[in-house]
PDB file of C-alpha atoms in Angstrom:
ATOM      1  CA  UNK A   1       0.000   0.000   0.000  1.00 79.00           C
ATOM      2  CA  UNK A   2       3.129   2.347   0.014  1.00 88.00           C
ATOM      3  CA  UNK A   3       3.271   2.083  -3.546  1.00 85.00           C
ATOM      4  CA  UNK A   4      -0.390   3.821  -3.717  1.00 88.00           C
ATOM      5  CA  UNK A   5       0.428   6.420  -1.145  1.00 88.00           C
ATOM      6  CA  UNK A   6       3.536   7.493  -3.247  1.00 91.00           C
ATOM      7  CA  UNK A   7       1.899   7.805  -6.274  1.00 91.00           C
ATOM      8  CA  UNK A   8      -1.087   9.745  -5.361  1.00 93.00           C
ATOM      9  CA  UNK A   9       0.325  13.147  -5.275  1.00 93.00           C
ATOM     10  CA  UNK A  10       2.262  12.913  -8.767  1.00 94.00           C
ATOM     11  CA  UNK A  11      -1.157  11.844 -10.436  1.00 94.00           C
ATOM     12  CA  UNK A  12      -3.131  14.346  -8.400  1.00 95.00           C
ATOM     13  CA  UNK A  13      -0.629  16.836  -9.345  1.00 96.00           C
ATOM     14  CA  UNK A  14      -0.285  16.381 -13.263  1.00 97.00           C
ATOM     15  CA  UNK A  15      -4.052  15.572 -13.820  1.00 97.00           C
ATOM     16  CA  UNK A  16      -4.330  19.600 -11.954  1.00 97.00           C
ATOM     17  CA  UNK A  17      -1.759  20.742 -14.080  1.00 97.00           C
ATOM     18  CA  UNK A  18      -3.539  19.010 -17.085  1.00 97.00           C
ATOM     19  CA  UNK A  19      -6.804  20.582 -16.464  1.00 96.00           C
ATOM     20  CA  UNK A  20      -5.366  24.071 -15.678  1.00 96.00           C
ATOM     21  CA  UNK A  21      -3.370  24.492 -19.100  1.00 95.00           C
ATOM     22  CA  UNK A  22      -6.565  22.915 -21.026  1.00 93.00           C
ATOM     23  CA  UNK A  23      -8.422  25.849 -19.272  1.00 90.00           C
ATOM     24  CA  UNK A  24      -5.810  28.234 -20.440  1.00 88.00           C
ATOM     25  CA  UNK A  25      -5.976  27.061 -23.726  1.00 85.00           C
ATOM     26  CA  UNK A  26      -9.970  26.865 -23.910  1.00 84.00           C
ATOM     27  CA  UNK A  27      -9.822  30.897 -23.013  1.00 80.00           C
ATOM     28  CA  UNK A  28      -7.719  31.717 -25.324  1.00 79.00           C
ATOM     29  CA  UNK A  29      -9.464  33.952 -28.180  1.00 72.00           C
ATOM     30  CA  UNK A  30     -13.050  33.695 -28.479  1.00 73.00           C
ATOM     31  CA  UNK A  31     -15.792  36.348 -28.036  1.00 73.00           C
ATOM     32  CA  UNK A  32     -14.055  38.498 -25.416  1.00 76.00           C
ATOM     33  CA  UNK A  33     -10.729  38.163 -27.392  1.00 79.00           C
ATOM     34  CA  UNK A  34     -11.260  41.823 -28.901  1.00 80.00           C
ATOM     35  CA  UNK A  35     -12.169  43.375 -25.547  1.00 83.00           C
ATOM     36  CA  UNK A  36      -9.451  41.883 -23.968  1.00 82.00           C
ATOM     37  CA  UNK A  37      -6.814  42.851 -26.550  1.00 86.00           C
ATOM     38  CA  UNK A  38      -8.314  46.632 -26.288  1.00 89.00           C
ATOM     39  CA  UNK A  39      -8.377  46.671 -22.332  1.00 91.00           C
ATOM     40  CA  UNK A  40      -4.557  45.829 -22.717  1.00 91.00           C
ATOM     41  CA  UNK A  41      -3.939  48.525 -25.672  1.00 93.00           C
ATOM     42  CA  UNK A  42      -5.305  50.777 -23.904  1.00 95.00           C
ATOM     43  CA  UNK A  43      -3.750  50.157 -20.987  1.00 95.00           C
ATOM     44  CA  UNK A  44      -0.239  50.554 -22.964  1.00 95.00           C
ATOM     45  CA  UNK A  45      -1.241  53.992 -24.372  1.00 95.00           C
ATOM     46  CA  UNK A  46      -1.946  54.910 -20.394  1.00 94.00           C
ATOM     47  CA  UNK A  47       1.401  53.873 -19.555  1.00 94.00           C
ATOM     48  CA  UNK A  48       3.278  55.421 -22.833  1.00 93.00           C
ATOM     49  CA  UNK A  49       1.807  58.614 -22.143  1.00 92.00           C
ATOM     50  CA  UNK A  50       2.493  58.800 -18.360  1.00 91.00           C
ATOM     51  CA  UNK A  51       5.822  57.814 -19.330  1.00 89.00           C
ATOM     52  CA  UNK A  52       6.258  60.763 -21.945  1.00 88.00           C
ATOM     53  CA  UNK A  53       4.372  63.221 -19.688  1.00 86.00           C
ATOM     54  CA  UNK A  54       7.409  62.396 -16.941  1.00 84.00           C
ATOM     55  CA  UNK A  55      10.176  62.896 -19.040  1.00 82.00           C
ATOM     56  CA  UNK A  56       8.453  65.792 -20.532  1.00 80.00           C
ATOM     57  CA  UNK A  57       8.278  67.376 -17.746  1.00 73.00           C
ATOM     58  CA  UNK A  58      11.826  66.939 -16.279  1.00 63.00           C
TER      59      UNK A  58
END
């Protein structure tokens, strides 16, 4: 029964880590693909122009 005991965390682990990166993968693109890609553009532009306003004003 050691055997069994030893081997339950590995499978436990992997079959999590399967199941994580097939949700990862499942949420990649879709319908919210767009928003998401403008939420993060726009969240560039924010930091560009905070970054230009500094050295601007130094």
């Amino acid at each position: 029964m050691d055997y069994i005991s030893a081997l339950v965390p590995p499978v436990v682990m992997a079959v999590a880590f399967t199941a994580l990166i097939v949700t990862i993968v499942k949420s990649q693109g879709g319908a919210n693909k767009a928003k998401e890609d403008a939420a993060v553009d726009a969240a560039i532009a924010r930091a560009e122009a905070e970054q230009q306003a500094r050295s601007s004003a130094s």
